[in-house]
mmCIF file of C-alpha atoms in Angstrom:
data_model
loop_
_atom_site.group_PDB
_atom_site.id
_atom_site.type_symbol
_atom_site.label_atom_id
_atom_site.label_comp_id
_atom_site.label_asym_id
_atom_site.label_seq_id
_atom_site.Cartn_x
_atom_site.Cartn_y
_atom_site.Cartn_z
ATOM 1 C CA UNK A 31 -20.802 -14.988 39.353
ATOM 2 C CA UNK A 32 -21.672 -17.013 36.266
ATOM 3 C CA UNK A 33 -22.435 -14.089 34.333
ATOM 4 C CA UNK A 34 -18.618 -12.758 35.242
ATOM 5 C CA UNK A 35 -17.325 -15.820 34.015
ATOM 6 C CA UNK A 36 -19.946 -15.744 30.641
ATOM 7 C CA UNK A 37 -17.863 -12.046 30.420
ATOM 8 C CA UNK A 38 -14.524 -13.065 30.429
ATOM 9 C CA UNK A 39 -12.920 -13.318 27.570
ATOM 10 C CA UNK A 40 -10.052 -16.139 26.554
ATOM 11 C CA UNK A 41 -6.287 -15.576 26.410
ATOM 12 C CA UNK A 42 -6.694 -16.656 22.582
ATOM 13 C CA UNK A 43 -9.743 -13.826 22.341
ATOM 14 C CA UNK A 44 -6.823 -11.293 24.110
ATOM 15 C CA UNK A 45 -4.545 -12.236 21.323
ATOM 16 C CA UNK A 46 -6.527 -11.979 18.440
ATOM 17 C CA UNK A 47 -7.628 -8.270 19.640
ATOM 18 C CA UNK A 48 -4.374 -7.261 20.783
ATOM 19 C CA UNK A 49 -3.289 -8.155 17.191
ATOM 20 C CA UNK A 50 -6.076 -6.270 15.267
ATOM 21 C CA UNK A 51 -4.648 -3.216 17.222
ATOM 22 C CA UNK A 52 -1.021 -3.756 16.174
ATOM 23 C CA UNK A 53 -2.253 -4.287 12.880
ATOM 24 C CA UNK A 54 -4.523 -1.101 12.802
ATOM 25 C CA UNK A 55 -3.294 1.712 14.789
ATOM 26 C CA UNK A 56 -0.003 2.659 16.552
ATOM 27 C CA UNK A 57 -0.890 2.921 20.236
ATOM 28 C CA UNK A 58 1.370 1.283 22.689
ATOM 29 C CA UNK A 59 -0.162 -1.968 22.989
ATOM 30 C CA UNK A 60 1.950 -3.343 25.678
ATOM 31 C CA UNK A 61 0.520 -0.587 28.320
ATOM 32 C CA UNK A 62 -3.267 -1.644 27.499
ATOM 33 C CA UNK A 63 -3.019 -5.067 27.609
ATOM 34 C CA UNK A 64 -0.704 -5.408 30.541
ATOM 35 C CA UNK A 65 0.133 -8.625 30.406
ATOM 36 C CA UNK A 66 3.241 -9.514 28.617
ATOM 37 C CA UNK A 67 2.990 -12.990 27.944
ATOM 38 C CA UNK A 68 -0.626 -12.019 26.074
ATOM 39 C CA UNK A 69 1.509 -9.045 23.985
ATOM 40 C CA UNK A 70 4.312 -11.274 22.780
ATOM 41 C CA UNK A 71 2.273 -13.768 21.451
ATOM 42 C CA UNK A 72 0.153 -11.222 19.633
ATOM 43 C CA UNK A 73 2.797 -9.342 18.637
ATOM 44 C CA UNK A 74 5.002 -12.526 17.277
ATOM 45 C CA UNK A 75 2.258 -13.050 14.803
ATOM 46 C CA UNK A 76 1.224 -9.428 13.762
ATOM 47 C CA UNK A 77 4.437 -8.344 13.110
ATOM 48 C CA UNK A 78 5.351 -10.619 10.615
ATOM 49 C CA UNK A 79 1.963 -9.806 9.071
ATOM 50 C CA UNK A 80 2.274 -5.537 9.156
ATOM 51 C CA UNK A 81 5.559 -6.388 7.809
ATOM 52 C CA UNK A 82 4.581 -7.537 4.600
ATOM 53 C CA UNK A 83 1.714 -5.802 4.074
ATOM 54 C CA UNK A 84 3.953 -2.587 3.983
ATOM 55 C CA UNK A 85 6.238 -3.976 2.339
ATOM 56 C CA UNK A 86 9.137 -2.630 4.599
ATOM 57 C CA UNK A 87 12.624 -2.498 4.018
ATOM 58 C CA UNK A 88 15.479 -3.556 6.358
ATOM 59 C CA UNK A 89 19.014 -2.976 6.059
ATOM 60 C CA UNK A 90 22.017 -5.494 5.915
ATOM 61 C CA UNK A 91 23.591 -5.726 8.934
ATOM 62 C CA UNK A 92 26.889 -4.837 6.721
ATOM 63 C CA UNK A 93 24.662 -1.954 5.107
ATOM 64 C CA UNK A 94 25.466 -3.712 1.820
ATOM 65 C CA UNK A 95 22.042 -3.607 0.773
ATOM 66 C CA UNK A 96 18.527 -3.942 1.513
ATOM 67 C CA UNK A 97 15.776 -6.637 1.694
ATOM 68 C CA UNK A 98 12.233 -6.010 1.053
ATOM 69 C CA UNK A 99 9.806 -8.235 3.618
ATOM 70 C CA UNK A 100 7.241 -8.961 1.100
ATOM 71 C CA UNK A 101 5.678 -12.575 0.848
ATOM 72 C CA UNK A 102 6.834 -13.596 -3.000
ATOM 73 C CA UNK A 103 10.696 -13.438 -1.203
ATOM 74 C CA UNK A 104 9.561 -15.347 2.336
ATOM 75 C CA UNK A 105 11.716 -18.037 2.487
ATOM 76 C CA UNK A 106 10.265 -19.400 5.964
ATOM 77 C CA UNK A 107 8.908 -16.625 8.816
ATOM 78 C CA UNK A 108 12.060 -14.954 9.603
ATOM 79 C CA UNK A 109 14.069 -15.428 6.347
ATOM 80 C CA UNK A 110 13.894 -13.446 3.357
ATOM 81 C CA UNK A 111 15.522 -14.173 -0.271
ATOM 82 C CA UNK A 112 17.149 -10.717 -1.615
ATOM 83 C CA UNK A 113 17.022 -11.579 -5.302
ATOM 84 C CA UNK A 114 19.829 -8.621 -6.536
ATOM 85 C CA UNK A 115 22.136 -10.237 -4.005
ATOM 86 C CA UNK A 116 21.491 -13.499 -3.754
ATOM 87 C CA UNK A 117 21.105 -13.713 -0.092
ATOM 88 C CA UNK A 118 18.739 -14.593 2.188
ATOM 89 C CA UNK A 119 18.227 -12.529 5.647
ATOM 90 C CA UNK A 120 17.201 -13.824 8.738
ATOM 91 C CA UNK A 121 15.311 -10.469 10.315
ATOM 92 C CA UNK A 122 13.396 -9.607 13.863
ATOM 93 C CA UNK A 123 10.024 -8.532 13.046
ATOM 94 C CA UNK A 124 9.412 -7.123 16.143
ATOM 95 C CA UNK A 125 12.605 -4.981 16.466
ATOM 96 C CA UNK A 126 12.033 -4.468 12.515
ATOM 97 C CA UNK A 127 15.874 -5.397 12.162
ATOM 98 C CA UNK A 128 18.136 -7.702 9.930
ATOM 99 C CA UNK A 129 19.572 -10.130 12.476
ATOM 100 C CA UNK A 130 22.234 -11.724 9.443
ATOM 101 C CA UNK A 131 22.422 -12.734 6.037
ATOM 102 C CA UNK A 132 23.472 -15.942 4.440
ATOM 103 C CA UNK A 133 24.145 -16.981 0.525
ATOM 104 C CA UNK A 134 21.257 -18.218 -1.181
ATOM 105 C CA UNK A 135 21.133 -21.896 -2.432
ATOM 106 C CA UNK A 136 20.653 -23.077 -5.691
ATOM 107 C CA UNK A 137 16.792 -24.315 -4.960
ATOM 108 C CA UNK A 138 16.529 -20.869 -3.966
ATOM 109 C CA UNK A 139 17.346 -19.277 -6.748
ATOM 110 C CA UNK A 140 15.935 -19.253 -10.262
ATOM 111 C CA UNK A 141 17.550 -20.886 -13.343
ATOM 112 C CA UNK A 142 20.236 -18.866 -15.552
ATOM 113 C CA UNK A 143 17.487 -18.540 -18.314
ATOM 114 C CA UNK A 144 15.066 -16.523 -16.143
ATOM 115 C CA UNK A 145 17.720 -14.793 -13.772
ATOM 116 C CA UNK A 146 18.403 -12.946 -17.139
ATOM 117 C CA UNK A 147 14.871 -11.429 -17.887
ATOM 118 C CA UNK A 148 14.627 -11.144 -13.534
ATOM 119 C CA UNK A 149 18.024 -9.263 -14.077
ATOM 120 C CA UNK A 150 17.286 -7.395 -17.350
ATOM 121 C CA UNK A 151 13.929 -5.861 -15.561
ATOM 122 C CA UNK A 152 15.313 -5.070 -12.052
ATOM 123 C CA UNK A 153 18.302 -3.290 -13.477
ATOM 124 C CA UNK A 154 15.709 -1.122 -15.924
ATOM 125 C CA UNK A 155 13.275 -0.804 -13.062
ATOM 126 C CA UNK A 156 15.614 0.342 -10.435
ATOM 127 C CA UNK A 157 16.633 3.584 -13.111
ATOM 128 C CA UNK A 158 12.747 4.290 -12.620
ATOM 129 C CA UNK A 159 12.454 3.862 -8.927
ATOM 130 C CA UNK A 160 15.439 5.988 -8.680
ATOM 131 C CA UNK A 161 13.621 8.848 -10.684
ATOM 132 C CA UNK A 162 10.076 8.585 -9.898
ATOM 133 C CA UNK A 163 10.354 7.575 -5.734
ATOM 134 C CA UNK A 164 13.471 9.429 -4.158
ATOM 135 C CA UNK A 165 12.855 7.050 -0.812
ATOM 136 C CA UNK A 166 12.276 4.009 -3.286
ATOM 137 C CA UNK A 167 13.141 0.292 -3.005
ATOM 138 C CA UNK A 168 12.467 -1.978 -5.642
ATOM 139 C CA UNK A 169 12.755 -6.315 -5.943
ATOM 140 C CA UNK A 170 12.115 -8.345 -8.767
ATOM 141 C CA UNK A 171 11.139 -11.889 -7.517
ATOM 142 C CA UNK A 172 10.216 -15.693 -9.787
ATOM 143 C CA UNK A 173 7.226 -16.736 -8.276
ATOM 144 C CA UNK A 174 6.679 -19.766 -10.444
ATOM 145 C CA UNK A 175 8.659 -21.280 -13.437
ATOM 146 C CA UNK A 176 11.749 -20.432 -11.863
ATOM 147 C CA UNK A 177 13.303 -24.132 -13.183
ATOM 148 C CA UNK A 178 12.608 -23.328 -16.738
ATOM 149 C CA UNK A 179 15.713 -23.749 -18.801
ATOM 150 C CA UNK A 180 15.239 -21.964 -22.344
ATOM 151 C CA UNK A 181 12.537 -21.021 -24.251
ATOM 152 C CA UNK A 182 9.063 -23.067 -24.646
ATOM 153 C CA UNK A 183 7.770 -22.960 -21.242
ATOM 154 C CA UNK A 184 5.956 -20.411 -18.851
ATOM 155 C CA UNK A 185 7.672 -18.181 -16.259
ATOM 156 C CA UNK A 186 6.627 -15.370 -13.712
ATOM 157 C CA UNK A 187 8.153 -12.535 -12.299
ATOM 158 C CA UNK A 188 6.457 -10.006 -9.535
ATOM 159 C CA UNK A 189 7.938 -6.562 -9.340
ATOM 160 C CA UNK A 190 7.300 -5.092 -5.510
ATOM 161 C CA UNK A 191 7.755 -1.125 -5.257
ATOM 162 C CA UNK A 192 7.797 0.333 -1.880
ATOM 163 C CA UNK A 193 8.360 3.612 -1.108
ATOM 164 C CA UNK A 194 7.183 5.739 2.543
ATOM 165 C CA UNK A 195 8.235 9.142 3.912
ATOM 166 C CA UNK A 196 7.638 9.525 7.904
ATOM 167 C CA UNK A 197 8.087 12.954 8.905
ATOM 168 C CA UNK A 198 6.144 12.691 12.414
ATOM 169 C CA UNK A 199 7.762 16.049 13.197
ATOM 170 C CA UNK A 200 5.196 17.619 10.970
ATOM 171 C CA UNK A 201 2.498 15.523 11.615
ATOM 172 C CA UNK A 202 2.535 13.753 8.404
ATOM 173 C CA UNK A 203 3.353 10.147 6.911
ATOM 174 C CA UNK A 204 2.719 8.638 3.593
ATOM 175 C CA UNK A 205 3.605 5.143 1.555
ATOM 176 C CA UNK A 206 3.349 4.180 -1.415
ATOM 177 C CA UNK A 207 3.498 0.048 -2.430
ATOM 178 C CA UNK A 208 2.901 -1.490 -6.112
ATOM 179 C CA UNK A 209 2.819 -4.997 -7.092
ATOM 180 C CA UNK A 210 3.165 -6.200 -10.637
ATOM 181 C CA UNK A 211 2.698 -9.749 -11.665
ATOM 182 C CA UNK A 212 3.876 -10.176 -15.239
ATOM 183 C CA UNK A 213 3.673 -13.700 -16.831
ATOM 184 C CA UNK A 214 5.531 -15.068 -19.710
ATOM 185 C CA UNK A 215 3.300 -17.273 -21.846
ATOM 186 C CA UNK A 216 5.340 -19.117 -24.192
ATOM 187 C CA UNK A 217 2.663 -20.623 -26.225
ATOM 188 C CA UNK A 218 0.885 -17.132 -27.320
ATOM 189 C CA UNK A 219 4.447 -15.307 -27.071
ATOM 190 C CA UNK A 220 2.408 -12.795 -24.725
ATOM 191 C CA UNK A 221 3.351 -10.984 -21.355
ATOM 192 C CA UNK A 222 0.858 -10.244 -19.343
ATOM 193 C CA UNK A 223 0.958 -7.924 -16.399
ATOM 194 C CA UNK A 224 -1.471 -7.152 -13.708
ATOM 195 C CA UNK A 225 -0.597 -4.188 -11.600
ATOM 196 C CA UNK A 226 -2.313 -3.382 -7.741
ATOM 197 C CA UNK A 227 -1.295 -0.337 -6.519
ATOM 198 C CA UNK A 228 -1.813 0.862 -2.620
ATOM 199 C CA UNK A 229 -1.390 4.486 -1.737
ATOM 200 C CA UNK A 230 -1.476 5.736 2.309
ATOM 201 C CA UNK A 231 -1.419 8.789 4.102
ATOM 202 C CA UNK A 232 -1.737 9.976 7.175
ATOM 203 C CA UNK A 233 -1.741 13.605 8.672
ATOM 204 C CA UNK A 234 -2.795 14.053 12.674
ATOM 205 C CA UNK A 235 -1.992 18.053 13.610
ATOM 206 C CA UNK A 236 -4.972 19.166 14.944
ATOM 207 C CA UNK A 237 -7.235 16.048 13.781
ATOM 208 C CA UNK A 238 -6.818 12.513 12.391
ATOM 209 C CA UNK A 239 -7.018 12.492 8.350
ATOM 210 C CA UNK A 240 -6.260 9.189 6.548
ATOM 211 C CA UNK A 241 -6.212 7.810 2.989
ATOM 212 C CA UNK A 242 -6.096 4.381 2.335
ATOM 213 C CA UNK A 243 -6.554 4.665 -1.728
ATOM 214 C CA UNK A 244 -6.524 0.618 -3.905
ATOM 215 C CA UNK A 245 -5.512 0.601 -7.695
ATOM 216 C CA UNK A 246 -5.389 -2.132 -10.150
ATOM 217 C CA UNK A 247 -5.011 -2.609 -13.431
ATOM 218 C CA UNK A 248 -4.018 -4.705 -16.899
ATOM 219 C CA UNK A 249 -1.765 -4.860 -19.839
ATOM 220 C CA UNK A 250 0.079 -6.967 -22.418
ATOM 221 C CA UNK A 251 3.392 -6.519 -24.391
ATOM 222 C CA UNK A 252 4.922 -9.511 -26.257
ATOM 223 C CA UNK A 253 7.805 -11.724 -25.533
ATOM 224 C CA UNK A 254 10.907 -10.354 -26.340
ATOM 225 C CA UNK A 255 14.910 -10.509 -25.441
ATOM 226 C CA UNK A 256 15.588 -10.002 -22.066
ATOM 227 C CA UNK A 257 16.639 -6.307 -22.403
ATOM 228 C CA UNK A 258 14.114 -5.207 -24.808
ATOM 229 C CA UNK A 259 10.991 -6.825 -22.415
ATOM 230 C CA UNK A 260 12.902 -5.072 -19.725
ATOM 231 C CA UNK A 261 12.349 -1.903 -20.934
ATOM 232 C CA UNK A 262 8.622 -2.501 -22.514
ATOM 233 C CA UNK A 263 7.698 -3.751 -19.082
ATOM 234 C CA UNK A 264 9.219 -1.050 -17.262
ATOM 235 C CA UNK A 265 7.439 1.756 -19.687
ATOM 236 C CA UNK A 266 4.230 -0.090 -19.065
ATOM 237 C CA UNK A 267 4.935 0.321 -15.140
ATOM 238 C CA UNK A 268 5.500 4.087 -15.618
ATOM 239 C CA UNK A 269 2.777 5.001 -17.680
ATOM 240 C CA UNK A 270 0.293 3.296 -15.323
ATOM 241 C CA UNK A 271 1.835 4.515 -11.910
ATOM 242 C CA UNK A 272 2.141 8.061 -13.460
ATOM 243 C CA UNK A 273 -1.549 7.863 -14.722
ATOM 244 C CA UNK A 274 -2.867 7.017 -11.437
ATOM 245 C CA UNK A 275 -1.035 9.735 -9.422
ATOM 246 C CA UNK A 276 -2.309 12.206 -11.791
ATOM 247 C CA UNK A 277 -5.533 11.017 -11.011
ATOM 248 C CA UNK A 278 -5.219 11.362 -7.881
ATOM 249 C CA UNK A 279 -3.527 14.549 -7.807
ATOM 250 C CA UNK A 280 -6.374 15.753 -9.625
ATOM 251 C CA UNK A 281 -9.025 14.410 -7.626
ATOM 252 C CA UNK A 282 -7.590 15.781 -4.495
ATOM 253 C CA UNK A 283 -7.356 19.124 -5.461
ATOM 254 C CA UNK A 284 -11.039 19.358 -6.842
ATOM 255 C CA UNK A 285 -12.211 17.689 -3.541
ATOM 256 C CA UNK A 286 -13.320 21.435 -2.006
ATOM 257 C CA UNK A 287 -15.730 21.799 -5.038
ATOM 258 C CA UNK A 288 -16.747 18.264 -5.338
ATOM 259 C CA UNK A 289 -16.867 15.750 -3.069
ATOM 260 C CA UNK A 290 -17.019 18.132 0.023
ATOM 261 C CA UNK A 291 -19.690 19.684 -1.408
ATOM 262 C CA UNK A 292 -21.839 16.842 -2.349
ATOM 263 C CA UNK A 293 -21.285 15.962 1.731
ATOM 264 C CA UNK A 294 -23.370 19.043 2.247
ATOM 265 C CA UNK A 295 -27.585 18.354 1.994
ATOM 266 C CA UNK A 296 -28.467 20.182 -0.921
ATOM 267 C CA UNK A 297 -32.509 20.569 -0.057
ATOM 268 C CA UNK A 298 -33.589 21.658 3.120
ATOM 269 C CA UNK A 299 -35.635 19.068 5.128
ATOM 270 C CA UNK A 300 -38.990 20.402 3.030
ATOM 271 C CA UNK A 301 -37.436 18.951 0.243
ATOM 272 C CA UNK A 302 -37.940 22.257 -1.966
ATOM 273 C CA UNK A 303 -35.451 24.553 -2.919
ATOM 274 C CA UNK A 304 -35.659 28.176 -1.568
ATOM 275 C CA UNK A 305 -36.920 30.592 -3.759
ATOM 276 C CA UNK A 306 -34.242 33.012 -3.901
ATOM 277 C CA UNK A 307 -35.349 34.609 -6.976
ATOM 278 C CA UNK A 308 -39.235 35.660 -5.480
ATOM 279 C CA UNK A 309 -38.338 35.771 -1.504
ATOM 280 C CA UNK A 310 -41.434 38.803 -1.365
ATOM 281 C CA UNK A 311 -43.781 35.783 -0.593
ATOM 282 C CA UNK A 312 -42.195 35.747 2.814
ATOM 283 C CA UNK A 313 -43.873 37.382 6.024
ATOM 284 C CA UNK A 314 -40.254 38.688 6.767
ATOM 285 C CA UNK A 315 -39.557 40.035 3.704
ATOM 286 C CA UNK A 316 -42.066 41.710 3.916
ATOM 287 C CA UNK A 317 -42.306 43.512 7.245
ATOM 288 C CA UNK A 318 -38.449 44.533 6.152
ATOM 289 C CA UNK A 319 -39.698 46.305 2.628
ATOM 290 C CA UNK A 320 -42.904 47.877 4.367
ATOM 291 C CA UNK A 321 -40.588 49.215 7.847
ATOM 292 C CA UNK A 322 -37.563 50.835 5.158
ATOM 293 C CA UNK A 323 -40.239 51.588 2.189
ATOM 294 C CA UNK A 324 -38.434 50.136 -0.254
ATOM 295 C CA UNK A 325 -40.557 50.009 -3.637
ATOM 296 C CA UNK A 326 -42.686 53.101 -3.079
#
């Protein structure tokens, strides 16, 4: 009996688990645990948590727009600032739904001075999203400096790009999600940006194949007017995200004479190599050229 008790495991333990499933794999939940009480709990704290790590996108309730749920725009758990409108969504994380919008206030919002550059980048980035990511959803957020007035003192933006394509019908989804932090540093007249880049895939006919591939990387341009940085910043964006899916592109299609092939052993547990080019020393070889009399 003490042993049974030694076994059981805490509501607490229950949630914790029942959130690293909702977290990591799409099996109903609900059904294995069953206990609702345990489920909601877990799920009204993973939710929240997928949510942002994938960077969804939910639409206005008046389809006027969407928000991206993305920490650098969480306002408090269920509200989230949409910088290109101004408003601030209150959203379900559970149903994955935006419950109703509100205007954003003033503390809420950056100063005039960097809701041009925020402006001047989003509008350039957006044209690029709109190319490059046909399922694509951009936000340009201040996540620090967003007081500063003029000139003389340090800012910084984050760009979030989030794009996914579920197609479950053919047994394939995929999602792709960028981050770039650029910061304004007055005193050198530098921007710096710092991109992270997260690629997924998943395809399931007939087997279970997932990628999960990480990207980051660095550059610099210098401080210029709004429109101009806009479009250095954006360039830098492209030629780094384009870079990387070419690399992966290629990658991928060498992997049947590459990396599948190094999964293979290449010596045999003798660790010698067969002698293809002298396989007479064999008894088998052998018998074979005596029995046909091949070489006489």
């Amino acid at each position: 009996m003490a042993d049974q008790e030694e076994n059981e495991i805490s509501v607490e333990q229950k949630i914790e688990i029942a959130k690293w499933f909702l977290l990591n794999s799409p099996p109903d939940v609900k059904a294995i645990l069953g206990d609702d009480e345990v489920y909601e709990s877990a799920a009204s704290e993973a939710f929240p948590l997928y949510n942002k790590a994938h960077l969804i996108s939910l639409q206005f309730p008046n389809r006027s727009g969407d928000v991206l749920i993305t920490s650098f725009g969480e306002i408090n758990v269920n509200e989230y600032l949409d910088p290109r409108t101004a408003q601030v969504a209150k959203v379900d994380h559970i149903k994955q739904v935006c419950k109703s919008v509100r205007p954003a206030t003033d503390e809420e919002l950056p100063s005039s001075y960097v809701e041009e550059y925020r402006c001047a980048v989003e509008a350039e980035l957006s044209r690029y999203v709109g190319e490059a990511y046909p399922k694509g959803i951009c936000s340009v957020f201040c996540t620090s400096g967003k007081d500063v007035e003029d000139a003389g003192s340090d800012f910084t933006l984050v760009v979030v790009i989030s794009a996914a394509r579920h197609s479950p019908q053919n047994f394939c989804n995929g999602s792709w999600r960028s981050t770039w932090t650029i910061e304004f540093k007055d005193d050198l007249q530098v921007v710096e940006v710092t991109g992270r880049v997260q690629v997924g895939a998943h395809y399931f006919e007939e087997g279970n194949v997932q990628l999960d591939a990480k990207h980051e990387c660095k550059d610099s341009t210098i401080i210029q007017a709004a429109d101009d940085c806009a479009i250095s910043l954006t360039n830098i964006i492209r030629h780094h995200e384009t870079e990387y899916l070419t690399s992966l592109q290629a990658s991928y299609s060498n992997l049947p004479d590459t990396t599948f092939k190094d999964l293979r052993r290449k010596l045999p547990v003798t660790r010698t190599l067969f002698p293809w080019h002298n396989t007479v020393q064999f008894a088998l070889t052998k018998d074979i050229t005596k029995e046909l009399g091949i070489g006489k």
